[in-house]
Amino acid sequence: MELWLLLLLLGLFTYFIVKRSVASITRTPIWLLWMVMMTPAFIWSAWILVYGEDKRMPPALEIAPFIICPILYWLLIQWGRRDFTPPPKPQEMVAEQAHNPSEVQPVSASDAGSTVRPIDKTEETNLRNCFPWSIYYLQNIDYRPQAVICRGKLRTNPEVAYQTVRENIEKLFGDRFFVVFQEGLNGSPFFALVPNPQAHSQAQQQTEPLKRPALAIGLLLVTLFTTTLVGVEISEVSNAALQSNPALLLKGLPYALALVAILGIHELGHYLSAQYYKIRTTLPYFIPVPFFLGTFGAFIGRRSPVPSRKALFDLGIASSLAGFAVTLPLLFWGLAHSDVVAVSEQSSILNFTSLNPRFSLLLTLLSKWALGSELTANMAIKLHPVGVAAYIGFIWTAFKLMPVGHLDGGHIVHAMFGQRNGAMIGQISRLLMLGLSLVQPDLFIWAIFLFLMPVSDEPALNDVSELDNKRDLWGLLVLALLVSILLPVPGNLAQLLKV
């Protein structure tokens, strides 16, 4: 039964990632892409069902699916791109074609369709007046079905330019457009007016319940119950003992409260940062499940664009630091109350009853500090239930800090280095994780998930203004934290620590 539950969990997570990452860029059926990426898991599961866990799979059958399936996945995506026009998004619809002025083809009012009402001659004259020559010297305006692109030369600080031009355009057009400020491939910043899909539905927005506290509280309570049930199992309370004495359910509370606190504080960091920058979001919602960890985590839904790279950075780093600030003391306490067991073939980074901490430099240091001389080179850790919850938070923090796409780390490197450089860092990170998985095979599935995600983050409205030195420093420190979690403990240090 456990095998089927893990396969179900992997299948749901893979489907969610595939649908979110490629549905808008290819017409290849999502179910087909999902089948391709799930093929290695199906092969492994079938082998275990037929031959059991003791008989090892032939190396060719074990490795070949992980080579063939990603290649086939990529080819299917490319095949589906032919003659496919994805539905535009507010900030993304101007990014690709607006970089090369020679490719611009002005469109007439009849060509523009219903996506955006064309700007007439009078409005164009007024639009030009929104760009003071001392702020941004406007040279030409290009009309597109989904955007109006304004190119020129920046003459002042990017932040001042964006604020001035945005305020002028809002005075002229109201909330009809989002004002996007991005860098072209040649490094020259340009403005784009993108239709605001919310402009024609203000009355609906006012009546639509964005925040549903009753739903949020209800999901929180259900998640506390499901994680408590899992916590009882982690505490090694049998079903027979629980049925005879329901009070034993309380033994699952330490795990439940610790895990919900870590995940909840992480999402609360997102929520409070969004409220600070006046970004419309839902409340944090938990996802309860009656198996595995007891929850699939929590999320908030964002309903408006991110205004600037500074806001994007704060959204990414606030949640990670808030969650880690709760995780770290709980992890230390959980390790200090854990037991040591002899290292065996079953010891791994995924075995809570025989955890090998040496895959992570930071985890090794924390374990040695908490357990002292009890932790030696031939010992593993049997985690306390609180330690299990904190360890999940520890791994979750590392995953979210990966500098790839829409993850918190992706937001951080995008805000620090720009969208294109951030995407390049994300691609390098995915390759490095794949290489690291050759040393630590348990990280291979992690590497695969990173390759399923889009490598590029969605741009902010003002994607030109750079961060201040203070935020750059915090970003480097957070990336250093990620490295300390992912890199294994060096041999010399392991000998010094006697681990």
Short mmCIF file of C-alpha atoms in Angstrom, two decimals, residues 2-451:
data_model
loop_
_atom_site.label_atom_id
_atom_site.label_comp_id
_atom_site.label_asym_id
_atom_site.label_seq_id
_atom_site.Cartn_x
_atom_site.Cartn_y
_atom_site.Cartn_z
CA GLU A 2 2.87 2.39 0.78
CA LEU A 3 4.24 1.95 -2.75
CA TRP A 4 0.89 2.94 -4.27
CA LEU A 5 0.61 5.98 -2.02
CA LEU A 6 4.10 7.18 -2.96
CA LEU A 7 3.34 6.58 -6.64
CA LEU A 8 0.10 8.55 -6.31
CA LEU A 9 1.89 11.40 -4.58
CA LEU A 10 4.62 11.49 -7.22
CA GLY A 11 2.03 11.34 -9.99
CA LEU A 12 0.00 14.26 -8.62
CA PHE A 13 3.06 16.39 -8.02
CA THR A 14 4.49 15.61 -11.48
CA TYR A 15 1.18 16.42 -13.17
CA PHE A 16 0.95 19.73 -11.32
CA ILE A 17 4.50 20.69 -12.30
CA VAL A 18 4.09 19.67 -15.96
CA LYS A 19 0.77 21.48 -16.33
CA ARG A 20 2.04 24.65 -14.70
CA SER A 21 5.34 24.77 -16.58
CA VAL A 22 4.48 23.83 -20.19
CA ALA A 23 0.72 24.13 -20.70
CA SER A 24 1.10 27.66 -22.09
CA ILE A 25 4.02 26.94 -24.46
CA THR A 26 3.01 23.74 -26.28
CA ARG A 27 -0.06 22.04 -27.70
CA THR A 28 1.26 18.58 -26.84
CA PRO A 29 -1.32 16.94 -24.51
CA ILE A 30 -0.38 17.31 -20.86
CA TRP A 31 -1.33 13.69 -20.16
CA LEU A 32 1.23 12.51 -22.75
CA LEU A 33 4.02 14.61 -21.23
CA TRP A 34 3.00 13.35 -17.80
CA MET A 35 3.16 9.73 -18.95
CA VAL A 36 6.66 10.25 -20.35
CA MET A 37 7.98 11.76 -17.11
CA MET A 38 6.29 9.12 -14.96
CA THR A 39 7.67 6.22 -17.03
CA PRO A 40 10.76 5.67 -14.79
CA ALA A 41 8.54 5.53 -11.70
CA PHE A 42 6.16 3.10 -13.43
CA ILE A 43 9.07 0.85 -14.43
CA TRP A 44 10.54 0.84 -10.92
CA SER A 45 7.13 0.14 -9.36
CA ALA A 46 6.43 -2.71 -11.76
CA TRP A 47 9.84 -4.24 -11.03
CA ILE A 48 9.26 -4.09 -7.26
CA LEU A 49 5.79 -5.65 -7.61
CA VAL A 50 7.11 -8.51 -9.75
CA TYR A 51 10.53 -9.20 -8.24
CA GLY A 52 10.35 -7.50 -4.81
CA GLU A 53 12.68 -4.94 -3.27
CA ASP A 54 15.57 -7.36 -2.66
CA LYS A 55 16.35 -8.08 -6.32
CA ARG A 56 18.17 -5.21 -8.00
CA MET A 57 17.10 -3.96 -11.40
CA PRO A 58 19.59 -4.38 -14.29
CA PRO A 59 21.73 -1.21 -14.61
CA ALA A 60 20.64 -0.61 -18.22
CA LEU A 61 16.95 -0.75 -17.28
CA GLU A 62 17.62 1.40 -14.23
CA ILE A 63 19.48 4.19 -16.02
CA ALA A 64 18.03 4.21 -19.55
CA PRO A 65 14.58 5.68 -18.65
CA PHE A 66 16.22 8.67 -16.96
CA ILE A 67 18.15 9.38 -20.15
CA ILE A 68 15.49 8.63 -22.74
CA CYS A 69 12.44 10.16 -21.03
CA PRO A 70 13.80 13.73 -20.53
CA ILE A 71 14.95 13.77 -24.18
CA LEU A 72 11.55 12.51 -25.37
CA TYR A 73 9.85 15.04 -23.07
CA TRP A 74 11.82 17.89 -24.66
CA LEU A 75 11.13 16.65 -28.20
CA LEU A 76 7.39 16.43 -27.53
CA ILE A 77 7.37 19.99 -26.21
CA GLN A 78 9.22 21.23 -29.31
CA TRP A 79 6.85 19.33 -31.58
CA GLY A 80 3.89 20.98 -29.86
CA ARG A 81 5.39 24.46 -30.30
CA ARG A 82 4.87 24.40 -34.08
CA ASP A 83 2.27 26.94 -35.16
CA PHE A 84 1.24 27.34 -31.54
CA THR A 85 0.46 30.76 -30.11
CA PRO A 86 0.15 30.65 -26.33
CA PRO A 87 -2.30 32.86 -24.51
CA PRO A 88 -0.48 36.03 -23.38
CA LYS A 89 0.21 37.04 -19.79
CA PRO A 90 0.34 40.69 -18.70
CA GLN A 91 4.13 40.97 -18.25
CA GLU A 92 5.27 38.17 -20.58
CA MET A 93 3.46 39.21 -23.75
CA VAL A 94 5.94 42.02 -24.51
CA ALA A 95 9.20 40.36 -23.53
CA GLU A 96 10.11 38.29 -26.60
CA GLN A 97 9.21 40.38 -29.66
CA ALA A 98 9.86 43.81 -28.17
CA HIS A 99 13.64 43.35 -28.07
CA ASN A 100 14.29 43.75 -31.82
CA PRO A 101 12.96 46.96 -33.41
CA SER A 102 13.58 45.63 -36.93
CA GLU A 103 10.95 42.93 -36.43
CA VAL A 104 8.19 45.33 -35.45
CA GLN A 105 5.11 45.33 -37.68
CA PRO A 106 2.60 48.05 -36.73
CA VAL A 107 -0.99 46.90 -36.64
CA SER A 108 -4.13 48.73 -37.55
CA ALA A 109 -7.27 48.99 -35.50
CA SER A 110 -8.84 46.09 -37.37
CA ASP A 111 -5.79 43.89 -36.77
CA ALA A 112 -5.65 44.52 -33.07
CA GLY A 113 -8.80 42.56 -32.38
CA SER A 114 -10.50 42.69 -29.03
CA THR A 115 -7.38 42.06 -26.98
CA VAL A 116 -6.56 45.79 -26.71
CA ARG A 117 -8.37 48.89 -27.95
CA PRO A 118 -5.93 50.62 -30.34
CA ILE A 119 -4.59 54.04 -29.40
CA ASP A 120 -5.79 56.68 -31.82
CA LYS A 121 -3.79 59.69 -33.02
CA THR A 122 -5.00 61.96 -30.23
CA GLU A 123 -4.20 59.39 -27.58
CA GLU A 124 -0.76 58.83 -29.14
CA THR A 125 0.00 62.53 -28.90
CA ASN A 126 -1.08 62.54 -25.26
CA LEU A 127 0.94 59.38 -24.65
CA ARG A 128 4.09 61.03 -25.96
CA ASN A 129 3.56 63.82 -23.47
CA CYS A 130 3.75 61.24 -20.68
CA PHE A 131 7.50 60.88 -21.37
CA PRO A 132 9.35 64.04 -20.29
CA TRP A 133 12.51 64.37 -22.40
CA SER A 134 14.63 64.85 -19.26
CA ILE A 135 13.30 61.57 -17.82
CA TYR A 136 12.95 59.23 -20.79
CA TYR A 137 13.53 60.51 -24.34
CA LEU A 138 10.83 58.73 -26.37
CA GLN A 139 11.94 57.83 -29.91
CA ASN A 140 9.19 55.61 -31.33
CA ILE A 141 5.96 53.82 -30.46
CA ASP A 142 5.22 50.33 -31.81
CA TYR A 143 1.68 48.97 -31.82
CA ARG A 144 1.02 45.28 -31.24
CA PRO A 145 -2.17 43.28 -30.70
CA GLN A 146 -1.35 42.77 -27.02
CA ALA A 147 0.89 45.72 -26.15
CA VAL A 148 1.97 49.23 -27.02
CA ILE A 149 5.78 49.38 -26.87
CA CYS A 150 7.55 52.68 -26.27
CA ARG A 151 11.28 52.81 -26.99
CA GLY A 152 13.73 55.56 -26.23
CA LYS A 153 16.70 56.57 -24.09
CA LEU A 154 16.74 56.60 -20.31
CA ARG A 155 18.04 59.93 -18.97
CA THR A 156 17.65 59.51 -15.21
CA ASN A 157 17.46 56.95 -12.43
CA PRO A 158 15.30 53.96 -13.52
CA GLU A 159 13.15 54.19 -10.38
CA VAL A 160 12.42 57.89 -10.97
CA ALA A 161 11.72 57.25 -14.65
CA TYR A 162 9.27 54.45 -13.97
CA GLN A 163 7.40 56.31 -11.25
CA THR A 164 7.11 59.46 -13.37
CA VAL A 165 5.99 57.74 -16.56
CA ARG A 166 3.61 55.38 -14.75
CA GLU A 167 1.91 58.24 -12.90
CA ASN A 168 1.52 60.22 -16.13
CA ILE A 169 0.06 57.26 -18.00
CA GLU A 170 -2.34 56.47 -15.15
CA LYS A 171 -3.57 60.08 -15.20
CA LEU A 172 -4.21 59.76 -18.93
CA PHE A 173 -5.61 56.22 -19.22
CA GLY A 174 -6.66 55.37 -15.67
CA ASP A 175 -6.39 51.63 -14.97
CA ARG A 176 -6.68 50.64 -18.63
CA PHE A 177 -3.04 49.49 -18.85
CA PHE A 178 -0.29 47.92 -16.80
CA VAL A 179 2.88 49.95 -17.29
CA VAL A 180 5.77 47.53 -17.77
CA PHE A 181 9.44 48.61 -17.72
CA GLN A 182 11.92 46.02 -19.03
CA GLU A 183 15.37 45.73 -20.57
CA GLY A 184 15.78 44.70 -24.20
CA LEU A 185 18.42 42.29 -25.42
CA ASN A 186 20.63 45.24 -26.27
CA GLY A 187 20.43 46.46 -22.67
CA SER A 188 18.23 49.46 -23.47
CA PRO A 189 15.16 49.74 -21.22
CA PHE A 190 11.76 50.14 -22.86
CA PHE A 191 8.22 50.78 -21.65
CA ALA A 192 5.22 48.68 -22.63
CA LEU A 193 1.53 49.32 -22.06
CA VAL A 194 -0.19 45.98 -21.49
CA PRO A 195 -4.00 45.68 -21.20
CA ASN A 196 -5.15 45.37 -17.61
CA PRO A 197 -7.60 42.44 -17.56
CA GLN A 198 -8.95 43.71 -14.25
CA ALA A 199 -9.89 47.12 -15.64
CA HIS A 200 -13.23 45.94 -17.06
CA SER A 201 -14.26 43.93 -14.04
CA GLN A 202 -13.84 46.28 -11.09
CA ALA A 203 -17.40 45.73 -9.94
CA GLN A 204 -16.88 41.98 -10.05
CA GLN A 205 -13.63 42.31 -8.08
CA GLN A 206 -15.37 44.31 -5.37
CA THR A 207 -17.98 41.58 -4.90
CA GLU A 208 -15.63 38.62 -5.40
CA PRO A 209 -14.43 37.28 -2.03
CA LEU A 210 -10.64 37.30 -2.39
CA LYS A 211 -9.97 36.38 1.24
CA ARG A 212 -11.98 33.54 2.73
CA PRO A 213 -11.01 33.23 6.40
CA ALA A 214 -13.52 30.46 7.09
CA LEU A 215 -12.00 28.31 4.33
CA ALA A 216 -8.45 29.07 5.51
CA ILE A 217 -9.25 28.17 9.13
CA GLY A 218 -11.15 25.04 8.08
CA LEU A 219 -8.24 23.77 5.96
CA LEU A 220 -5.84 24.56 8.81
CA LEU A 221 -7.89 22.49 11.28
CA VAL A 222 -8.21 19.57 8.86
CA THR A 223 -4.46 19.71 8.20
CA LEU A 224 -3.77 19.65 11.93
CA PHE A 225 -5.86 16.49 12.16
CA THR A 226 -4.23 14.72 9.19
CA THR A 227 -0.71 15.63 10.32
CA THR A 228 -1.58 14.43 13.84
CA LEU A 229 -2.56 11.05 12.39
CA VAL A 230 0.78 10.87 10.59
CA GLY A 231 2.53 12.01 13.76
CA VAL A 232 0.96 9.10 15.65
CA GLU A 233 2.41 6.72 13.06
CA ILE A 234 5.83 8.37 13.31
CA SER A 235 5.63 7.96 17.10
CA GLU A 236 5.23 4.22 16.46
CA VAL A 237 1.77 3.93 17.96
CA SER A 238 -0.05 0.98 16.43
CA ASN A 239 -3.61 1.18 15.10
CA ALA A 240 -4.75 -1.37 17.69
CA ALA A 241 -3.29 0.68 20.54
CA LEU A 242 -4.86 3.87 19.17
CA GLN A 243 -8.29 2.26 18.86
CA SER A 244 -8.12 0.96 22.41
CA ASN A 245 -6.85 4.27 23.79
CA PRO A 246 -7.79 7.34 21.66
CA ALA A 247 -5.81 9.55 24.04
CA LEU A 248 -2.69 8.28 22.27
CA LEU A 249 -3.69 10.59 19.43
CA LEU A 250 -2.00 13.35 21.43
CA LYS A 251 1.36 11.74 20.67
CA GLY A 252 0.98 12.99 17.10
CA LEU A 253 0.58 16.62 18.13
CA PRO A 254 4.31 17.49 18.44
CA TYR A 255 4.91 16.52 14.82
CA ALA A 256 1.69 18.17 13.63
CA LEU A 257 2.21 21.48 15.43
CA ALA A 258 5.86 21.72 14.37
CA LEU A 259 5.17 20.99 10.69
CA VAL A 260 2.12 23.27 10.46
CA ALA A 261 4.06 26.06 12.18
CA ILE A 262 6.96 25.79 9.73
CA LEU A 263 4.78 25.68 6.60
CA GLY A 264 2.38 28.29 7.94
CA ILE A 265 5.12 30.80 8.85
CA HIS A 266 6.69 30.30 5.43
CA GLU A 267 3.45 31.20 3.64
CA LEU A 268 2.72 33.97 6.12
CA GLY A 269 6.01 35.57 5.05
CA HIS A 270 4.72 35.56 1.47
CA TYR A 271 1.37 36.96 2.53
CA LEU A 272 2.67 39.81 4.70
CA SER A 273 5.22 40.84 2.07
CA ALA A 274 2.47 40.91 -0.55
CA GLN A 275 0.26 43.02 1.70
CA TYR A 276 3.13 45.45 2.29
CA TYR A 277 3.50 46.00 -1.46
CA LYS A 278 -0.29 46.05 -1.97
CA ILE A 279 -0.29 42.91 -4.11
CA ARG A 280 -3.70 41.23 -4.17
CA THR A 281 -3.45 37.72 -2.75
CA THR A 282 -5.58 35.10 -1.07
CA LEU A 283 -5.00 33.99 2.49
CA PRO A 284 -2.59 31.06 3.03
CA TYR A 285 -4.42 27.78 2.39
CA PHE A 286 -3.17 24.40 3.63
CA ILE A 287 -3.59 21.22 1.58
CA PRO A 288 -4.45 18.29 3.91
CA VAL A 289 -3.97 14.65 2.91
CA PRO A 290 -4.58 11.60 5.13
CA PHE A 291 -1.27 9.91 4.23
CA PHE A 292 2.41 10.58 3.47
CA LEU A 293 3.35 13.73 5.48
CA GLY A 294 -0.26 14.62 6.33
CA THR A 295 -0.18 17.64 4.01
CA PHE A 296 1.01 18.72 0.58
CA GLY A 297 2.03 22.09 2.04
CA ALA A 298 0.33 25.47 1.83
CA PHE A 299 -0.05 28.16 -0.80
CA ILE A 300 -1.35 31.65 -1.48
CA GLY A 301 -2.87 32.76 -4.77
CA ARG A 302 -1.57 36.02 -6.28
CA ARG A 303 -4.09 38.10 -8.17
CA SER A 304 -2.00 41.09 -9.33
CA PRO A 305 1.51 41.62 -10.76
CA VAL A 306 4.63 42.24 -8.68
CA PRO A 307 5.43 45.96 -8.91
CA SER A 308 9.26 45.89 -8.84
CA ARG A 309 12.38 43.77 -8.47
CA LYS A 310 12.67 44.99 -4.89
CA ALA A 311 9.19 43.65 -4.14
CA LEU A 312 10.04 40.39 -5.95
CA PHE A 313 13.17 40.00 -3.81
CA ASP A 314 11.31 40.68 -0.57
CA LEU A 315 8.56 38.21 -1.50
CA GLY A 316 11.14 35.49 -2.08
CA ILE A 317 13.45 36.08 0.86
CA ALA A 318 10.89 36.96 3.55
CA SER A 319 9.11 33.61 3.36
CA SER A 320 12.31 31.56 3.28
CA LEU A 321 13.94 33.39 6.18
CA ALA A 322 10.73 33.32 8.22
CA GLY A 323 10.28 29.59 7.68
CA PHE A 324 13.94 28.83 8.37
CA ALA A 325 13.89 30.94 11.54
CA VAL A 326 11.23 28.54 12.88
CA THR A 327 12.85 25.44 11.38
CA LEU A 328 16.32 25.92 12.85
CA PRO A 329 15.49 25.87 16.61
CA LEU A 330 12.94 23.08 16.12
CA LEU A 331 15.50 21.05 14.20
CA PHE A 332 18.14 21.51 16.90
CA TRP A 333 15.65 20.55 19.63
CA GLY A 334 14.45 17.56 17.61
CA LEU A 335 18.01 16.36 16.97
CA ALA A 336 18.92 16.76 20.63
CA HIS A 337 15.98 14.51 21.59
CA SER A 338 16.64 11.95 18.84
CA ASP A 339 18.41 8.61 19.19
CA VAL A 340 21.48 7.34 17.41
CA VAL A 341 21.43 3.99 15.61
CA ALA A 342 24.00 2.03 13.71
CA VAL A 343 24.48 2.98 10.07
CA SER A 344 23.03 0.35 7.73
CA GLU A 345 22.29 -0.11 4.05
CA GLN A 346 18.86 1.44 4.66
CA SER A 347 20.36 4.66 6.06
CA SER A 348 19.69 7.57 3.71
CA ILE A 349 18.53 11.15 3.56
CA LEU A 350 14.91 9.95 3.25
CA ASN A 351 14.87 7.47 6.14
CA PHE A 352 13.59 9.16 9.29
CA THR A 353 14.44 6.13 11.44
CA SER A 354 17.99 5.89 10.11
CA LEU A 355 18.96 9.32 8.78
CA ASN A 356 22.45 9.79 7.44
CA PRO A 357 23.13 13.53 7.97
CA ARG A 358 26.48 13.60 6.15
CA PHE A 359 24.94 14.57 2.81
CA SER A 360 24.55 18.12 4.17
CA LEU A 361 27.29 20.24 5.73
CA LEU A 362 24.85 22.32 7.78
CA LEU A 363 22.84 19.29 8.95
CA THR A 364 26.04 17.52 9.98
CA LEU A 365 27.18 20.50 12.05
CA LEU A 366 23.76 20.82 13.72
CA SER A 367 23.62 17.07 14.41
CA LYS A 368 27.09 17.02 15.96
CA TRP A 369 26.27 20.08 18.07
CA ALA A 370 22.99 18.58 19.28
CA LEU A 371 24.15 14.97 19.86
CA GLY A 372 27.80 15.53 20.75
CA SER A 373 29.97 12.46 21.15
CA GLU A 374 26.98 10.13 20.60
CA LEU A 375 27.17 10.81 16.85
CA THR A 376 30.19 9.01 15.42
CA ALA A 377 31.26 7.91 11.95
CA ASN A 378 29.33 4.63 12.12
CA MET A 379 26.10 6.05 13.56
CA ALA A 380 22.89 7.38 11.99
CA ILE A 381 19.97 9.25 13.59
CA LYS A 382 16.49 8.04 14.50
CA LEU A 383 14.60 11.31 14.46
CA HIS A 384 12.23 12.49 17.17
CA PRO A 385 8.78 13.40 15.70
CA VAL A 386 9.59 17.11 16.10
CA GLY A 387 12.90 16.40 14.40
CA VAL A 388 11.04 14.76 11.50
CA ALA A 389 8.85 17.85 11.04
CA ALA A 390 11.82 20.21 11.28
CA TYR A 391 13.86 18.07 8.90
CA ILE A 392 11.02 18.25 6.35
CA GLY A 393 11.07 22.03 6.81
CA PHE A 394 14.86 21.97 6.37
CA ILE A 395 14.60 20.12 3.04
CA TRP A 396 11.62 22.24 1.96
CA THR A 397 13.62 25.43 2.61
CA ALA A 398 16.49 24.14 0.48
CA PHE A 399 14.12 23.23 -2.37
CA LYS A 400 12.36 26.59 -2.28
CA LEU A 401 15.72 28.41 -2.27
CA MET A 402 16.84 26.74 -5.51
CA PRO A 403 17.46 29.64 -7.94
CA VAL A 404 15.10 28.28 -10.60
CA GLY A 405 11.98 29.83 -12.12
CA HIS A 406 9.08 30.59 -9.77
CA LEU A 407 10.77 29.22 -6.63
CA ASP A 408 11.79 31.69 -3.93
CA GLY A 409 15.41 31.33 -4.99
CA GLY A 410 14.38 32.06 -8.57
CA HIS A 411 12.74 35.29 -7.43
CA ILE A 412 15.87 36.22 -5.49
CA VAL A 413 18.41 35.75 -8.31
CA HIS A 414 16.03 37.41 -10.80
CA ALA A 415 15.76 40.44 -8.52
CA MET A 416 19.53 40.55 -7.91
CA PHE A 417 20.85 39.94 -11.44
CA GLY A 418 17.95 40.60 -13.80
CA GLN A 419 15.58 38.24 -15.59
CA ARG A 420 17.95 36.93 -18.28
CA ASN A 421 20.89 36.44 -15.91
CA GLY A 422 18.55 34.86 -13.37
CA ALA A 423 17.37 32.37 -16.01
CA MET A 424 21.00 31.55 -16.84
CA ILE A 425 21.76 30.95 -13.16
CA GLY A 426 18.70 28.72 -12.96
CA GLN A 427 19.85 26.63 -15.90
CA ILE A 428 23.33 26.21 -14.38
CA SER A 429 21.75 25.29 -11.03
CA ARG A 430 19.67 22.55 -12.64
CA LEU A 431 22.77 21.06 -14.26
CA LEU A 432 24.74 21.28 -11.00
CA MET A 433 21.92 19.54 -9.14
CA LEU A 434 21.92 16.80 -11.76
CA GLY A 435 25.66 16.39 -11.25
CA LEU A 436 25.24 16.36 -7.46
CA SER A 437 22.64 13.61 -7.81
CA LEU A 438 25.32 11.37 -9.29
CA VAL A 439 27.13 11.61 -5.95
CA GLN A 440 23.94 11.47 -3.88
CA PRO A 441 21.34 9.39 -5.83
CA ASP A 442 18.54 10.36 -3.43
CA LEU A 443 18.67 13.86 -4.96
CA PHE A 444 17.98 12.62 -8.49
CA ILE A 445 14.22 13.00 -8.28
CA TRP A 446 14.82 16.54 -6.99
CA ALA A 447 16.93 17.28 -10.07
CA ILE A 448 14.19 15.91 -12.34
CA PHE A 449 11.56 18.18 -10.76
CA LEU A 450 13.81 21.19 -11.34
CA PHE A 451 14.07 20.30 -15.03
#
